Tab-separated table of N, CA and C in Angstrom:
chain	number	residue	atom	x	y	z
A	1	MET	N	-29.852	-14.096	6.899
A	1	MET	CA	-29.007	-13.643	7.970
A	1	MET	C	-29.675	-12.468	8.673
A	2	THR	N	-29.620	-12.476	9.968
A	2	THR	CA	-30.323	-11.451	10.725
A	2	THR	C	-29.448	-10.273	11.098
A	3	GLY	N	-28.162	-10.460	11.262
A	3	GLY	CA	-27.339	-9.351	11.719
A	3	GLY	C	-25.953	-9.363	11.102
A	4	LYS	N	-25.211	-8.303	11.402
A	4	LYS	CA	-23.845	-8.187	10.902
A	4	LYS	C	-22.908	-8.996	11.781
A	5	ARG	N	-21.749	-9.284	11.232
A	5	ARG	CA	-20.720	-9.978	11.998
A	5	ARG	C	-20.101	-9.004	12.989
A	6	LYS	N	-19.766	-9.509	14.144
A	6	LYS	CA	-19.124	-8.674	15.147
A	6	LYS	C	-17.659	-8.482	14.776
A	7	GLN	N	-17.172	-7.279	14.995
A	7	GLN	CA	-15.756	-7.004	14.797
A	7	GLN	C	-15.189	-6.618	16.152
A	8	HIS	N	-14.334	-7.468	16.674
A	8	HIS	CA	-13.771	-7.253	17.991
A	8	HIS	C	-12.468	-6.465	17.878
A	9	THR	N	-12.223	-5.623	18.862
A	9	THR	CA	-10.997	-4.837	18.866
A	9	THR	C	-9.822	-5.719	19.247
A	10	ALA	N	-8.637	-5.222	18.944
A	10	ALA	CA	-7.429	-5.963	19.290
A	10	ALA	C	-7.279	-6.082	20.802
A	11	ALA	N	-7.673	-5.047	21.525
A	11	ALA	CA	-7.574	-5.086	22.987
A	11	ALA	C	-8.500	-6.160	23.568
A	12	PHE	N	-9.685	-6.284	23.006
A	12	PHE	CA	-10.619	-7.298	23.477
A	12	PHE	C	-10.072	-8.695	23.193
A	13	LYS	N	-9.525	-8.879	21.989
A	13	LYS	CA	-8.967	-10.180	21.633
A	13	LYS	C	-7.807	-10.544	22.557
A	14	ALA	N	-6.960	-9.573	22.847
A	14	ALA	CA	-5.829	-9.827	23.736
A	14	ALA	C	-6.305	-10.174	25.136
A	15	GLN	N	-7.324	-9.480	25.603
A	15	GLN	CA	-7.860	-9.747	26.935
A	15	GLN	C	-8.403	-11.170	27.026
A	16	VAL	N	-9.157	-11.581	26.022
A	16	VAL	CA	-9.741	-12.926	26.020
A	16	VAL	C	-8.643	-13.977	25.895
A	17	ALA	N	-7.654	-13.734	25.016
A	17	ALA	CA	-6.570	-14.697	24.827
A	17	ALA	C	-5.735	-14.847	26.093
A	18	LEU	N	-5.485	-13.743	26.788
A	18	LEU	CA	-4.741	-13.819	28.040
A	18	LEU	C	-5.526	-14.559	29.110
A	19	ALA	N	-6.822	-14.347	29.141
A	19	ALA	CA	-7.657	-15.080	30.091
A	19	ALA	C	-7.624	-16.574	29.776
A	20	ALA	N	-7.572	-16.935	28.506
A	20	ALA	CA	-7.494	-18.341	28.123
A	20	ALA	C	-6.139	-18.934	28.505
A	21	LEU	N	-5.089	-18.121	28.396
A	21	LEU	CA	-3.756	-18.609	28.760
A	21	LEU	C	-3.607	-18.829	30.260
A	22	LYS	N	-4.325	-18.058	31.045
A	22	LYS	CA	-4.239	-18.232	32.501
A	22	LYS	C	-4.636	-19.639	32.907
A	23	GLY	N	-5.674	-20.160	32.290
A	23	GLY	CA	-6.080	-21.527	32.537
A	23	GLY	C	-6.931	-21.729	33.778
A	24	ASP	N	-7.377	-20.654	34.417
A	24	ASP	CA	-8.207	-20.822	35.607
A	24	ASP	C	-9.654	-21.159	35.252
A	25	ARG	N	-10.056	-20.887	34.005
A	25	ARG	CA	-11.399	-21.237	33.529
A	25	ARG	C	-11.294	-21.951	32.191
A	26	THR	N	-12.287	-22.721	31.873
A	26	THR	CA	-12.278	-23.427	30.590
A	26	THR	C	-12.614	-22.466	29.465
A	27	VAL	N	-12.317	-22.901	28.264
A	27	VAL	CA	-12.595	-22.075	27.086
A	27	VAL	C	-14.095	-21.863	26.939
A	28	ASN	N	-14.887	-22.879	27.256
A	28	ASN	CA	-16.343	-22.732	27.154
A	28	ASN	C	-16.870	-21.718	28.161
A	29	GLU	N	-16.303	-21.688	29.353
A	29	GLU	CA	-16.714	-20.687	30.340
A	29	GLU	C	-16.352	-19.285	29.865
A	30	LEU	N	-15.157	-19.147	29.318
A	30	LEU	CA	-14.745	-17.846	28.793
A	30	LEU	C	-15.616	-17.420	27.623
A	31	ALA	N	-15.980	-18.368	26.777
A	31	ALA	CA	-16.817	-18.059	25.615
A	31	ALA	C	-18.170	-17.536	26.055
A	32	SER	N	-18.755	-18.157	27.071
A	32	SER	CA	-20.056	-17.673	27.544
A	32	SER	C	-19.916	-16.347	28.276
A	33	GLN	N	-18.807	-16.146	28.964
A	33	GLN	CA	-18.606	-14.880	29.681
A	33	GLN	C	-18.426	-13.708	28.718
A	34	TYR	N	-17.612	-13.901	27.680
A	34	TYR	CA	-17.317	-12.816	26.746
A	34	TYR	C	-18.254	-12.766	25.549
A	35	GLY	N	-19.074	-13.787	25.379
A	35	GLY	CA	-20.046	-13.787	24.292
A	35	GLY	C	-19.442	-14.058	22.932
A	36	VAL	N	-18.435	-14.913	22.871
A	36	VAL	CA	-17.813	-15.278	21.602
A	36	VAL	C	-17.783	-16.801	21.486
A	37	HIS	N	-17.515	-17.284	20.295
A	37	HIS	CA	-17.463	-18.723	20.057
A	37	HIS	C	-16.125	-19.271	20.559
A	38	PRO	N	-16.122	-20.477	21.129
A	38	PRO	CA	-14.870	-21.057	21.629
A	38	PRO	C	-13.791	-21.205	20.561
A	39	THR	N	-14.182	-21.413	19.307
A	39	THR	CA	-13.199	-21.530	18.232
A	39	THR	C	-12.413	-20.227	18.071
A	40	LEU	N	-13.094	-19.094	18.235
A	40	LEU	CA	-12.408	-17.809	18.159
A	40	LEU	C	-11.368	-17.685	19.257
A	41	ILE	N	-11.724	-18.127	20.444
A	41	ILE	CA	-10.792	-18.031	21.571
A	41	ILE	C	-9.557	-18.876	21.304
A	42	HIS	N	-9.747	-20.077	20.767
A	42	HIS	CA	-8.597	-20.930	20.437
A	42	HIS	C	-7.705	-20.258	19.405
A	43	GLY	N	-8.310	-19.641	18.396
A	43	GLY	CA	-7.537	-18.953	17.362
A	43	GLY	C	-6.768	-17.762	17.909
A	44	TRP	N	-7.413	-16.968	18.749
A	44	TRP	CA	-6.743	-15.806	19.336
A	44	TRP	C	-5.607	-16.235	20.250
A	45	LYS	N	-5.807	-17.340	20.951
A	45	LYS	CA	-4.765	-17.861	21.837
A	45	LYS	C	-3.555	-18.305	21.018
A	46	LYS	N	-3.797	-18.992	19.890
A	46	LYS	CA	-2.700	-19.413	19.030
A	46	LYS	C	-1.954	-18.214	18.454
A	47	LEU	N	-2.700	-17.188	18.037
A	47	LEU	CA	-2.062	-15.976	17.506
A	47	LEU	C	-1.215	-15.285	18.556
A	48	LEU	N	-1.708	-15.249	19.776
A	48	LEU	CA	-0.962	-14.619	20.860
A	48	LEU	C	0.330	-15.376	21.128
A	49	LEU	N	0.260	-16.680	21.161
A	49	LEU	CA	1.460	-17.472	21.408
A	49	LEU	C	2.445	-17.377	20.242
A	50	ALA	N	1.935	-17.321	19.015
A	50	ALA	CA	2.811	-17.226	17.846
A	50	ALA	C	3.490	-15.865	17.760
A	51	GLY	N	2.805	-14.809	18.188
A	51	GLY	CA	3.367	-13.469	18.062
A	51	GLY	C	4.008	-12.933	19.321
A	52	ALA	N	4.097	-13.741	20.358
A	52	ALA	CA	4.643	-13.260	21.622
A	52	ALA	C	6.124	-12.905	21.511
A	53	ASP	N	6.882	-13.635	20.705
A	53	ASP	CA	8.298	-13.332	20.563
A	53	ASP	C	8.524	-12.002	19.854
A	54	GLN	N	7.604	-11.610	18.985
A	54	GLN	CA	7.735	-10.339	18.279
A	54	GLN	C	7.529	-9.148	19.198
A	55	VAL	N	6.774	-9.334	20.253
A	55	VAL	CA	6.526	-8.241	21.193
A	55	VAL	C	7.836	-7.795	21.820
A	56	PHE	N	8.672	-8.742	22.165
A	56	PHE	CA	9.917	-8.405	22.829
A	56	PHE	C	11.048	-8.107	21.859
A	57	SER	N	11.041	-8.709	20.691
A	57	SER	CA	12.123	-8.465	19.741
A	57	SER	C	11.964	-7.126	19.042
A	58	ASN	N	10.742	-6.693	18.770
A	58	ASN	CA	10.510	-5.435	18.066
A	58	ASN	C	10.253	-4.275	19.006
A	59	GLY	N	10.243	-4.520	20.292
A	59	GLY	CA	9.945	-3.456	21.245
A	59	GLY	C	10.931	-2.304	21.167
A	60	ALA	N	12.210	-2.604	21.147
A	60	ALA	CA	13.233	-1.555	21.089
A	60	ALA	C	13.249	-0.897	19.718
A	61	LYS	N	13.058	-1.684	18.669
A	61	LYS	CA	13.067	-1.136	17.316
A	61	LYS	C	11.869	-0.224	17.091
A	62	ALA	N	10.710	-0.602	17.619
A	62	ALA	CA	9.509	0.208	17.435
A	62	ALA	C	9.660	1.542	18.147
A	63	GLY	N	10.249	1.544	19.319
A	63	GLY	CA	10.454	2.783	20.054
A	63	GLY	C	11.399	3.710	19.312
A	64	ALA	N	12.444	3.147	18.719
A	64	ALA	CA	13.396	3.944	17.956
A	64	ALA	C	12.744	4.482	16.688
A	65	GLY	N	11.903	3.684	16.059
A	65	GLY	CA	11.214	4.125	14.847
A	65	GLY	C	10.247	5.248	15.130
A	66	ASP	N	9.549	5.176	16.259
A	66	ASP	CA	8.627	6.242	16.640
A	66	ASP	C	9.378	7.532	16.920
A	67	ALA	N	10.521	7.421	17.569
A	67	ALA	CA	11.315	8.611	17.867
A	67	ALA	C	11.844	9.241	16.580
A	68	ALA	N	12.292	8.404	15.649
A	68	ALA	CA	12.808	8.923	14.382
A	68	ALA	C	11.699	9.588	13.579
A	69	ALA	N	10.516	9.000	13.591
A	69	ALA	CA	9.394	9.592	12.864
A	69	ALA	C	8.997	10.926	13.488
A	70	GLY	N	8.990	10.985	14.789
A	70	GLY	CA	8.662	12.235	15.476
A	70	GLY	C	9.699	13.309	15.197
A	71	GLN	N	10.962	12.898	15.169
A	71	GLN	CA	12.032	13.848	14.896
A	71	GLN	C	11.935	14.366	13.458
A	72	ALA	N	11.634	13.498	12.513
A	72	ALA	CA	11.499	13.921	11.122
A	72	ALA	C	10.342	14.899	10.967
A	73	GLU	N	9.250	14.646	11.682
A	73	GLU	CA	8.102	15.558	11.628
A	73	GLU	C	8.469	16.932	12.185
A	74	LEU	N	9.236	16.948	13.260
A	74	LEU	CA	9.655	18.224	13.834
A	74	LEU	C	10.578	18.984	12.883
A	75	PHE	N	11.487	18.275	12.212
A	75	PHE	CA	12.368	18.935	11.254
A	75	PHE	C	11.574	19.521	10.088
A	76	GLU	N	10.549	18.815	9.629
A	76	GLU	CA	9.695	19.342	8.568
A	76	GLU	C	8.998	20.618	9.019
A	77	GLN	N	8.515	20.608	10.249
A	77	GLN	CA	7.823	21.786	10.772
A	77	GLN	C	8.788	22.960	10.893
A	78	ILE	N	10.016	22.709	11.327
A	78	ILE	CA	11.019	23.770	11.421
A	78	ILE	C	11.299	24.351	10.041
A	79	GLY	N	11.425	23.482	9.050
A	79	GLY	CA	11.670	23.947	7.686
A	79	GLY	C	10.541	24.821	7.175
A	80	ARG	N	9.297	24.396	7.420
A	80	ARG	CA	8.146	25.209	6.987
A	80	ARG	C	8.142	26.568	7.676
A	81	LEU	N	8.417	26.584	8.971
A	81	LEU	CA	8.413	27.845	9.708
A	81	LEU	C	9.525	28.778	9.228
A	82	LYS	N	10.679	28.226	8.898
A	82	LYS	CA	11.766	29.054	8.371
A	82	LYS	C	11.381	29.669	7.036
A	83	MET	N	10.734	28.867	6.188
A	83	MET	CA	10.301	29.381	4.886
A	83	MET	C	9.272	30.501	5.067
A	84	GLU	N	8.335	30.329	5.980
A	84	GLU	CA	7.333	31.363	6.229
A	84	GLU	C	7.976	32.629	6.778
A	85	LEU	N	8.960	32.471	7.643
A	85	LEU	CA	9.649	33.634	8.216
A	85	LEU	C	10.392	34.405	7.138
A	86	GLU	N	11.085	33.698	6.268
A	86	GLU	CA	11.804	34.369	5.179
A	86	GLU	C	10.831	35.084	4.251
A	87	TRP	N	9.703	34.471	3.939
A	87	TRP	CA	8.704	35.089	3.081
A	87	TRP	C	8.160	36.353	3.722
A	88	LEU	N	7.867	36.280	5.025
A	88	LEU	CA	7.355	37.458	5.723
A	88	LEU	C	8.389	38.574	5.759
A	89	LYS	N	9.665	38.218	5.932
A	89	LYS	CA	10.716	39.234	5.945
A	89	LYS	C	10.806	39.954	4.605
A	90	LYS	N	10.617	39.208	3.519
A	90	LYS	CA	10.676	39.808	2.192
A	90	LYS	C	9.475	40.714	1.955
A	91	LYS	N	8.289	40.309	2.416
A	91	LYS	CA	7.078	41.076	2.184
A	91	LYS	C	7.038	42.358	3.015
A	92	VAL	N	7.398	42.234	4.281
A	92	VAL	CA	7.291	43.383	5.191
A	92	VAL	C	8.474	44.325	5.034
A	93	GLY	N	9.638	43.810	4.792
A	93	GLY	CA	10.826	44.632	4.685
A	93	GLY	C	11.497	44.743	6.049
A	94	PRO	N	12.574	45.495	6.100
A	94	PRO	CA	13.301	45.604	7.365
A	94	PRO	C	12.488	46.342	8.424
A	95	ILE	N	12.523	45.844	9.612
A	95	ILE	CA	11.804	46.457	10.747
A	95	ILE	C	12.771	47.363	11.480
A	96	VAL	N	12.361	48.592	11.673
A	96	VAL	CA	13.231	49.580	12.309
A	96	VAL	C	13.075	49.596	13.785
Protein backbone atom coordinates (compact mmCIF):
# COMPACT_ATOMS: atom_id res chain seq x y z
CA MET A 1 0.00 0.00 0.00
CA THR A 2 1.35 3.38 -0.94
CA GLY A 3 -0.71 5.79 1.13
CA LYS A 4 -3.14 6.28 3.97
CA ARG A 5 -6.89 6.18 3.57
CA LYS A 6 -8.56 9.52 3.15
CA GLN A 7 -10.80 10.69 5.95
CA HIS A 8 -13.44 13.06 4.70
CA THR A 9 -15.16 15.58 6.94
CA ALA A 10 -18.87 15.47 7.58
CA ALA A 11 -19.30 18.77 5.76
CA PHE A 12 -17.59 17.38 2.67
CA LYS A 13 -19.74 14.25 2.75
CA ALA A 14 -22.90 16.33 3.08
CA GLN A 15 -21.85 18.56 0.20
CA VAL A 16 -21.21 15.60 -2.09
CA ALA A 17 -24.43 13.82 -1.02
CA LEU A 18 -26.49 16.95 -1.65
CA ALA A 19 -24.90 17.36 -5.06
CA ALA A 20 -25.85 13.75 -5.82
CA LEU A 21 -29.42 14.38 -4.69
CA LYS A 22 -29.76 17.36 -7.01
CA GLY A 23 -29.44 15.02 -9.96
CA ASP A 24 -28.03 17.57 -12.40
CA ARG A 25 -24.85 15.46 -12.81
CA THR A 26 -24.22 11.75 -12.76
CA VAL A 27 -22.55 10.03 -9.85
CA ASN A 28 -19.50 9.30 -12.01
CA GLU A 29 -19.15 12.98 -12.88
CA LEU A 30 -19.39 13.91 -9.22
CA ALA A 31 -16.86 11.23 -8.31
CA SER A 32 -14.31 12.62 -10.74
CA GLN A 33 -15.02 16.19 -9.65
CA TYR A 34 -14.63 15.51 -5.92
CA GLY A 35 -12.00 12.80 -6.24
CA VAL A 36 -13.90 10.02 -4.48
CA HIS A 37 -15.19 6.61 -5.54
CA PRO A 38 -18.79 6.46 -6.82
CA THR A 39 -19.63 3.78 -4.24
CA LEU A 40 -18.84 6.28 -1.47
CA ILE A 41 -21.20 8.81 -3.02
CA HIS A 42 -24.01 6.24 -3.14
CA GLY A 43 -23.41 5.37 0.52
CA TRP A 44 -23.36 9.00 1.63
CA LYS A 45 -26.54 9.67 -0.34
CA LYS A 46 -28.29 6.74 1.38
CA LEU A 47 -27.13 7.96 4.80
CA LEU A 48 -28.39 11.45 4.06
CA LEU A 49 -31.79 10.18 3.01
CA ALA A 50 -32.02 7.83 6.01
CA GLY A 51 -31.09 10.54 8.51
CA ALA A 52 -33.01 13.43 6.99
CA ASP A 53 -36.02 12.93 9.27
CA GLN A 54 -33.78 13.19 12.34
CA VAL A 55 -32.60 16.63 11.29
CA PHE A 56 -36.07 18.04 11.71
CA SER A 57 -37.29 15.92 14.61
CA ASN A 58 -34.25 16.55 16.84
CA GLY A 59 -33.75 20.17 15.85
CA ALA A 60 -35.88 21.62 18.64
CA LYS A 61 -34.64 19.09 21.20
CA ALA A 62 -30.99 19.75 20.35
CA GLY A 63 -31.46 23.49 20.77
CA ALA A 64 -33.09 22.98 24.16
CA GLY A 65 -30.33 20.60 25.23
CA ASP A 66 -27.64 23.10 24.27
CA ALA A 67 -29.39 25.83 26.23
CA ALA A 68 -29.74 23.60 29.29
CA ALA A 69 -26.08 22.61 29.11
CA GLY A 70 -25.03 26.24 28.81
CA GLN A 71 -27.24 27.19 31.73
CA ALA A 72 -25.81 24.40 33.90
CA GLU A 73 -22.28 25.55 33.07
CA LEU A 74 -23.15 29.10 34.09
CA PHE A 75 -24.64 27.92 37.38
CA GLU A 76 -21.45 25.95 38.11
CA GLN A 77 -19.37 29.04 37.43
CA ILE A 78 -21.58 31.14 39.73
CA GLY A 79 -21.17 28.55 42.48
CA ARG A 80 -17.38 28.55 42.11
CA LEU A 81 -17.25 32.35 42.20
CA LYS A 82 -19.42 32.47 45.33
CA MET A 83 -17.13 29.97 47.05
CA GLU A 84 -14.05 32.02 46.11
CA LEU A 85 -15.70 35.21 47.36
CA GLU A 86 -16.57 33.65 50.71
CA TRP A 87 -13.03 32.30 51.07
CA LEU A 88 -11.55 35.71 50.30
CA LYS A 89 -13.88 37.36 52.81
CA LYS A 90 -12.70 34.96 55.51
CA LYS A 91 -9.01 35.47 54.68
CA VAL A 92 -9.03 39.26 54.36
CA GLY A 93 -11.55 40.04 57.07
CA PRO A 94 -14.01 42.89 57.13
CA ILE A 95 -13.18 45.83 54.88
CA VAL A 96 -13.60 49.19 56.52
